Each structure stands twice: as structure tokens, then as C-alpha cells.
Tab-separated table of C-alpha atoms in Angstrom:
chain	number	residue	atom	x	y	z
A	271	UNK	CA	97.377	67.517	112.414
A	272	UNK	CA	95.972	71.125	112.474
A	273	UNK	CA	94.304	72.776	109.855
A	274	UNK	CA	96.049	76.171	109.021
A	275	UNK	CA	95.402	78.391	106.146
A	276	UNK	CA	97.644	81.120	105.175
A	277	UNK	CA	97.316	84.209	106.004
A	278	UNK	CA	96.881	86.101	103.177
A	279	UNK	CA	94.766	83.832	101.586
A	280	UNK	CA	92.660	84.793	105.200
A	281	UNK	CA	92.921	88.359	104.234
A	282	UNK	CA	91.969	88.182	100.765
A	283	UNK	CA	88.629	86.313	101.899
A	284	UNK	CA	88.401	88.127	105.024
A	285	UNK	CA	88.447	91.836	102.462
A	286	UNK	CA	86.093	90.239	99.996
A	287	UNK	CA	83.563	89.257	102.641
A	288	UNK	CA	84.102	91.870	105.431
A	289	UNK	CA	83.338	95.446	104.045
A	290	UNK	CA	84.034	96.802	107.485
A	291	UNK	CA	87.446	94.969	107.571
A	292	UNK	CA	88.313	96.040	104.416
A	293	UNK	CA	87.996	99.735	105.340
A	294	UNK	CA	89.910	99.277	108.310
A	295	UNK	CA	92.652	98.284	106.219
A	296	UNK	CA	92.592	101.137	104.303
A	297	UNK	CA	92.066	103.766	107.666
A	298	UNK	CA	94.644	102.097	108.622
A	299	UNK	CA	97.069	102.139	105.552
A	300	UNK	CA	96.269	106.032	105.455
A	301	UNK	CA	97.214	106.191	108.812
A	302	UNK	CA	100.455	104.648	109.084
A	303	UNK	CA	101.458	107.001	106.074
A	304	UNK	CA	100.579	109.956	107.469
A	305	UNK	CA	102.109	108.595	111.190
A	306	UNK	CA	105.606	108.215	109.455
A	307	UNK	CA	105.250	104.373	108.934
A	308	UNK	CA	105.374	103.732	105.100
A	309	UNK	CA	106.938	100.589	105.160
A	310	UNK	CA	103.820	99.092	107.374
A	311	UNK	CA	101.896	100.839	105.426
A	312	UNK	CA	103.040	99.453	101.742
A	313	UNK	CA	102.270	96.079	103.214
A	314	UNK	CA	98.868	96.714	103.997
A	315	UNK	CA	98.396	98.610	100.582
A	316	UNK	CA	99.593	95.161	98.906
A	317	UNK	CA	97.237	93.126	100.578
A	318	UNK	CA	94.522	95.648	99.601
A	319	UNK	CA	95.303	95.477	95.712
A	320	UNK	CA	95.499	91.624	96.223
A	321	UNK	CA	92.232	90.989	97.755
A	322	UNK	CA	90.443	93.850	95.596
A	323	UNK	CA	91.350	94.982	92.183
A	324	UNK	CA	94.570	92.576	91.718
A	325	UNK	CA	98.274	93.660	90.642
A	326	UNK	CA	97.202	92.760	87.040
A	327	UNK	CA	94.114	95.010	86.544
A	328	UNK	CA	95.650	98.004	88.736
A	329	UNK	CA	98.308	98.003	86.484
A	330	UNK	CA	96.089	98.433	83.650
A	331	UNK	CA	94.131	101.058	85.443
A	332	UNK	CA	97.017	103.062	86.036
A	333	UNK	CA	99.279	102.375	83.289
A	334	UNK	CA	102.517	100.887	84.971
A	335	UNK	CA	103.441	97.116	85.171
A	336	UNK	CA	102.574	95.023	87.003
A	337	UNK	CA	105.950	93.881	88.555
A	338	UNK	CA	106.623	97.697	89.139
A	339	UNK	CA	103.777	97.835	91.168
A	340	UNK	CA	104.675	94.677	93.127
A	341	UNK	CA	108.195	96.749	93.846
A	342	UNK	CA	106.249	99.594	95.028
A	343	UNK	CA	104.399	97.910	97.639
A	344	UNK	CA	107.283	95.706	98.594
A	345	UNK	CA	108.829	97.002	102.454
A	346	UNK	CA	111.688	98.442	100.333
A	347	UNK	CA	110.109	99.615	97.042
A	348	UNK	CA	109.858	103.828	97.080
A	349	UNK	CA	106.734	104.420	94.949
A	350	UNK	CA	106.355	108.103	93.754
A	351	UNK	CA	103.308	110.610	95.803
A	352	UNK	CA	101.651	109.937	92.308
A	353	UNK	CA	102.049	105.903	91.934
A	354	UNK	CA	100.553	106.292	95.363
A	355	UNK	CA	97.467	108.721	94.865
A	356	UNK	CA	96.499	106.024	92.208
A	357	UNK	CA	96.798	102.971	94.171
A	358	UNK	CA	94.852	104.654	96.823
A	359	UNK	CA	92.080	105.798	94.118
A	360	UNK	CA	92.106	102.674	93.010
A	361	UNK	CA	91.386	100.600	95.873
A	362	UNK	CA	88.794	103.149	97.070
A	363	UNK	CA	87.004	102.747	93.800
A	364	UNK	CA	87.387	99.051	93.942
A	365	UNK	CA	85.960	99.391	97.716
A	366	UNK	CA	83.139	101.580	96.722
A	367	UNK	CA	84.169	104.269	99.921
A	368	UNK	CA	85.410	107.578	100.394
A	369	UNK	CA	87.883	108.947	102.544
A	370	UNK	CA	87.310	112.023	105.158
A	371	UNK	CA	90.353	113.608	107.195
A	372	UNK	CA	90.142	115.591	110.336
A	373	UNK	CA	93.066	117.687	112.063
A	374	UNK	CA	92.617	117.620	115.387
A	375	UNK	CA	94.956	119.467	118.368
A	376	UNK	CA	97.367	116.319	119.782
């Protein structure tokens, strides 16, 4: 029988030992937002707050509950531009980065 594991028990390891992948989640979260793909991107975020901060301590940090939050970042939750700006601070604190935009000419 094969070993399997599941995934986001891979992620959650994969974030907490993997700086670089960890940031790539984030680009990449950022990315899909800005691209038109929320729902994509909501996922991504959820995994994020899993493997870094947790649902229980964000919600702490930014004063909503905790099963809100899971809403939020569900593919159909809507979470407001400011439930998002603090989930994004959040994990960047809790990733110890910064985030840089360029506009470029497509």
C-alpha cells in the first residue's frame, strides 16, 4: 500500500519549512486578485492563514471570528477590501516579508 499524506497537511509543512514557497504563495495569492481570480485566490489565502498565523489567532488579531473568517476564505465567502487588507497584513507579518508592485505596459 502507498504512503500518501494529504495535501494540506504538505502545504502547511511545506510553508513552515520553505520560506521561498511560502512567498510564492502569497505572489501568487496577490496575483490572482489583481488578475480577476478571487475565488483561486481565497483558497490560497486559506492555506496561508493555516500554515502561518492559524484561523484562531488571526481572528484575534483582527477582531472577527473565527468561523467568519473561515467563510471569507471559503470559494464562495465575499470578504470585504478591509477583511482582506488584514488577512494580507497579517500573513505578511506572520511571514516576516514585504510586498513591492510594479505596473508594467502589457
Amino acid at each position: 500500500m502507498a504512503l500518501t499524506r494529504d495535501f494540506k497537511a504538505t502545504v502547511v509543512a511545506r510553508v513552515q519549512t520553505d520560506p521561498a514557497f511560502a512567498q510564492a504563495l502569497l505572489d501568487e495569492a496577490i496575483t490572482l486578485f489583481i488578475d480577476g481570480e478571487p475565488d483561486t485566490a481565497k483558497l490560497i489565502l486559506r492555506d496561508l492563514v493555516n500554515a502561518t498565523v492559524g484561523f484562531e489567532s488571526l481572528a484575534e488579531e483582527i477582531h472577527k471570528p473565527a468561523k467568519s473568517l473561515h467563510r471569507m476564505l471559503s470559494a464562495s465567502g465575499n470578504p470585504t477590501m478591509n477583511n482582506l487588507s488584514a488577512i494580507f497584513a497579517a500573513i505578511k507579518r506572520a511571514l516576516k516579508v514585504e510586498v513591492h508592485t510594479t505596473v508594467v505596459m502589457a
